[in-house]
Amino acid sequence: MHITAPSEASRKFVQNTRITKKKLRELHGAMVDLIALMNQPQRDQALLAEAGISLDQALFRLLVGIERFGPIGVVELSNRAGRDYTTVSRQVAKLESLGLIERRPSPADRRIHEAVITDKGRQMTDALDAARQRLAAPILATWSEEDFSDLVRLMRRFVDDLMAQSSGTDKT
């Protein structure tokens, strides 16, 4: 882990008494729990089964990534997936051979080939989205519309701020 000097934003945070170490630790714990749940292979299997799709779990995650972030190069996709470039490149080739994505030269840099979802791939991700909604419905059944909207808004804000900080465009 790379450690740098505290930024102005982090110094402001330390002075912010509304955000205690205990609460920050609770947030971190919830994020660790969420990531652990999302990484469980049986969750992917349940989602694929609910969607009626037969696809390798590693491919399914990349397909969803391409649908959400595409057009996307293999380097960026492998960074987002937290996997080795050569592995992701082989898996993207497999998705292409299945007709779920296509690769085309980037308009910005013809040396880079971007992955783009095909109609067949979009049908698959649409089926996954519908299955995800069916699986989430019982969990969220007791949530108010306001609570769910707040969760979405605050999660998006948190992730956007983390991404801005990681890219050096901290908004503070």
CSV table of C-alpha atoms in Angstrom, one decimal:
chain,number,residue,atom,x,y,z
A,1,MET,CA,0.0,0.0,0.0
A,2,HIS,CA,1.3,3.4,-1.0
A,3,ILE,CA,1.1,6.0,1.8
A,4,THR,CA,1.2,9.7,1.0
A,5,ALA,CA,1.1,12.9,3.1
A,6,PRO,CA,-2.4,13.8,4.2
A,7,SER,CA,-4.2,16.0,1.7
A,8,GLU,CA,-6.1,19.2,2.6
A,9,ALA,CA,-9.3,17.2,2.3
A,10,SER,CA,-8.1,14.6,4.8
A,11,ARG,CA,-7.0,17.3,7.2
A,12,LYS,CA,-10.4,18.8,7.0
A,13,PHE,CA,-11.9,15.4,7.6
A,14,VAL,CA,-9.9,15.0,10.8
A,15,GLN,CA,-11.4,18.2,12.1
A,16,ASN,CA,-14.9,17.1,11.1
A,17,THR,CA,-16.3,15.9,14.5
A,18,ARG,CA,-19.5,14.6,12.9
A,19,ILE,CA,-17.6,11.7,11.3
A,20,THR,CA,-16.1,9.7,14.2
A,21,LYS,CA,-13.5,6.9,13.9
A,22,LYS,CA,-16.2,4.5,15.1
A,23,LYS,CA,-18.6,5.5,12.3
A,24,LEU,CA,-15.9,5.4,9.7
A,25,ARG,CA,-15.0,1.9,10.8
A,26,GLU,CA,-18.6,0.9,10.6
A,27,LEU,CA,-18.8,2.2,7.1
A,28,HIS,CA,-15.6,0.3,6.2
A,29,GLY,CA,-17.0,-2.8,7.7
A,30,ALA,CA,-20.2,-2.5,5.7
A,31,MET,CA,-18.2,-2.1,2.5
A,32,VAL,CA,-16.0,-5.1,3.3
A,33,ASP,CA,-19.1,-7.1,4.0
A,34,LEU,CA,-20.7,-5.9,0.7
A,35,ILE,CA,-17.6,-6.8,-1.3
A,36,ALA,CA,-17.4,-10.2,0.3
A,37,LEU,CA,-21.0,-10.9,-0.5
A,38,MET,CA,-20.7,-9.7,-4.1
A,39,ASN,CA,-17.6,-11.9,-4.6
A,40,GLN,CA,-19.4,-15.1,-3.5
A,41,PRO,CA,-19.5,-17.5,-6.5
A,42,GLN,CA,-22.9,-18.8,-5.3
A,43,ARG,CA,-24.4,-15.4,-5.7
A,44,ASP,CA,-23.3,-15.3,-9.3
A,45,GLN,CA,-24.6,-18.8,-9.9
A,46,ALA,CA,-28.0,-17.8,-8.4
A,47,LEU,CA,-28.2,-14.7,-10.6
A,48,LEU,CA,-27.3,-16.7,-13.7
A,49,ALA,CA,-29.8,-19.4,-12.8
A,50,GLU,CA,-32.6,-16.8,-12.2
A,51,ALA,CA,-31.8,-15.2,-15.5
A,52,GLY,CA,-31.8,-18.6,-17.3
A,53,ILE,CA,-28.3,-18.0,-18.6
A,54,SER,CA,-25.5,-20.5,-19.0
A,55,LEU,CA,-22.3,-18.5,-19.0
A,56,ASP,CA,-19.0,-18.9,-17.1
A,57,GLN,CA,-19.0,-16.6,-14.1
A,58,ALA,CA,-15.8,-14.8,-15.1
A,59,LEU,CA,-17.3,-14.1,-18.5
A,60,PHE,CA,-20.6,-12.9,-17.1
A,61,ARG,CA,-18.8,-10.3,-14.9
A,62,LEU,CA,-16.8,-9.0,-17.8
A,63,LEU,CA,-19.9,-8.9,-20.0
A,64,VAL,CA,-21.7,-6.8,-17.4
A,65,GLY,CA,-18.6,-4.5,-17.2
A,66,ILE,CA,-18.5,-4.0,-20.9
A,67,GLU,CA,-22.2,-3.2,-21.0
A,68,ARG,CA,-22.0,-0.7,-18.2
A,69,PHE,CA,-18.7,1.0,-19.1
A,70,GLY,CA,-18.3,0.3,-22.8
A,71,PRO,CA,-16.9,1.0,-25.2
A,72,ILE,CA,-13.9,0.0,-23.1
A,73,GLY,CA,-10.4,-1.1,-23.8
A,74,VAL,CA,-9.1,-4.4,-22.3
A,75,VAL,CA,-6.6,-2.6,-20.1
A,76,GLU,CA,-9.2,-0.4,-18.5
A,77,LEU,CA,-11.6,-3.4,-18.2
A,78,SER,CA,-8.9,-5.5,-16.5
A,79,ASN,CA,-8.2,-2.6,-14.1
A,80,ARG,CA,-11.8,-2.3,-13.2
A,81,ALA,CA,-12.2,-6.1,-12.8
A,82,GLY,CA,-9.0,-6.3,-10.7
A,83,ARG,CA,-7.6,-9.0,-13.0
A,84,ASP,CA,-4.6,-9.7,-15.1
A,85,TYR,CA,-4.7,-8.1,-18.6
A,86,THR,CA,-3.8,-11.3,-20.4
A,87,THR,CA,-6.5,-13.2,-18.7
A,88,VAL,CA,-9.1,-10.5,-19.4
A,89,SER,CA,-7.9,-10.3,-23.0
A,90,ARG,CA,-8.5,-14.1,-23.5
A,91,GLN,CA,-11.9,-13.8,-21.8
A,92,VAL,CA,-12.9,-10.9,-24.0
A,93,ALA,CA,-12.0,-12.9,-27.0
A,94,LYS,CA,-14.2,-15.7,-25.8
A,95,LEU,CA,-17.1,-13.2,-25.3
A,96,GLU,CA,-16.5,-12.1,-28.9
A,97,SER,CA,-16.5,-15.7,-30.2
A,98,LEU,CA,-19.9,-16.1,-28.5
A,99,GLY,CA,-21.3,-13.1,-30.3
A,100,LEU,CA,-21.9,-11.2,-27.0
A,101,ILE,CA,-19.4,-8.4,-27.7
A,102,GLU,CA,-17.4,-7.1,-30.6
A,103,ARG,CA,-14.1,-5.3,-30.7
A,104,ARG,CA,-13.4,-2.3,-32.8
A,105,PRO,CA,-10.6,0.3,-33.1
A,106,SER,CA,-11.0,3.2,-30.7
A,107,PRO,CA,-11.9,6.4,-32.5
A,108,ALA,CA,-9.4,8.2,-30.2
A,109,ASP,CA,-6.5,5.8,-30.7
A,110,ARG,CA,-6.7,3.2,-33.5
A,111,ARG,CA,-4.0,1.1,-31.7
A,112,ILE,CA,-6.5,0.4,-29.0
A,113,HIS,CA,-9.4,-2.0,-29.6
A,114,GLU,CA,-12.5,-1.4,-27.5
A,115,ALA,CA,-15.1,-3.9,-26.5
A,116,VAL,CA,-18.7,-3.0,-27.3
A,117,ILE,CA,-21.7,-5.1,-26.4
A,118,THR,CA,-23.8,-6.6,-29.2
A,119,ASP,CA,-27.6,-6.9,-29.4
A,120,LYS,CA,-27.2,-10.6,-28.3
A,121,GLY,CA,-25.0,-9.5,-25.3
A,122,ARG,CA,-27.5,-6.7,-24.4
A,123,GLN,CA,-30.3,-9.3,-24.4
A,124,MET,CA,-28.3,-11.2,-21.9
A,125,THR,CA,-27.5,-8.3,-19.6
A,126,ASP,CA,-31.2,-7.2,-19.8
A,127,ALA,CA,-32.1,-10.7,-18.6
A,128,LEU,CA,-29.5,-10.4,-15.8
A,129,ASP,CA,-30.9,-7.0,-14.8
A,130,ALA,CA,-34.4,-8.4,-14.6
A,131,ALA,CA,-33.2,-11.4,-12.5
A,132,ARG,CA,-31.3,-9.0,-10.2
A,133,GLN,CA,-34.5,-7.0,-9.7
A,134,ARG,CA,-36.5,-10.2,-8.9
A,135,LEU,CA,-33.8,-11.3,-6.4
A,136,ALA,CA,-33.6,-7.9,-4.8
A,137,ALA,CA,-37.3,-7.3,-4.5
A,138,PRO,CA,-37.8,-9.4,-1.3
A,139,ILE,CA,-34.8,-7.7,0.4
A,140,LEU,CA,-36.1,-4.2,-0.4
A,141,ALA,CA,-39.8,-5.0,0.1
A,142,THR,CA,-39.8,-3.3,3.5
A,143,TRP,CA,-37.7,-0.3,2.5
A,144,SER,CA,-39.5,3.0,1.8
A,145,GLU,CA,-39.1,4.6,-1.5
A,146,GLU,CA,-37.2,7.5,0.2
A,147,ASP,CA,-34.8,5.1,2.0
A,148,PHE,CA,-34.0,3.3,-1.3
A,149,SER,CA,-33.6,6.6,-3.1
A,150,ASP,CA,-31.3,7.9,-0.3
A,151,LEU,CA,-29.2,4.7,-0.5
A,152,VAL,CA,-28.8,5.1,-4.3
A,153,ARG,CA,-28.0,8.8,-4.1
A,154,LEU,CA,-25.5,8.4,-1.2
A,155,MET,CA,-23.8,5.3,-2.7
A,156,ARG,CA,-23.4,7.1,-6.0
A,157,ARG,CA,-22.0,10.2,-4.3
A,158,PHE,CA,-19.6,8.2,-2.2
A,159,VAL,CA,-18.3,6.2,-5.1
A,160,ASP,CA,-18.0,9.3,-7.3
A,161,ASP,CA,-16.0,11.1,-4.6
A,162,LEU,CA,-13.8,8.0,-4.2
A,163,MET,CA,-13.2,7.9,-7.9
A,164,ALA,CA,-12.5,11.6,-8.1
A,165,GLN,CA,-9.9,11.3,-5.2
A,166,SER,CA,-8.3,8.3,-7.0
A,167,SER,CA,-8.0,10.1,-10.2
A,168,GLY,CA,-6.5,13.2,-8.5
A,169,THR,CA,-9.6,15.4,-9.3
A,170,ASP,CA,-10.7,15.6,-5.6
A,171,LYS,CA,-13.7,17.9,-5.5
A,172,THR,CA,-12.9,19.4,-2.1
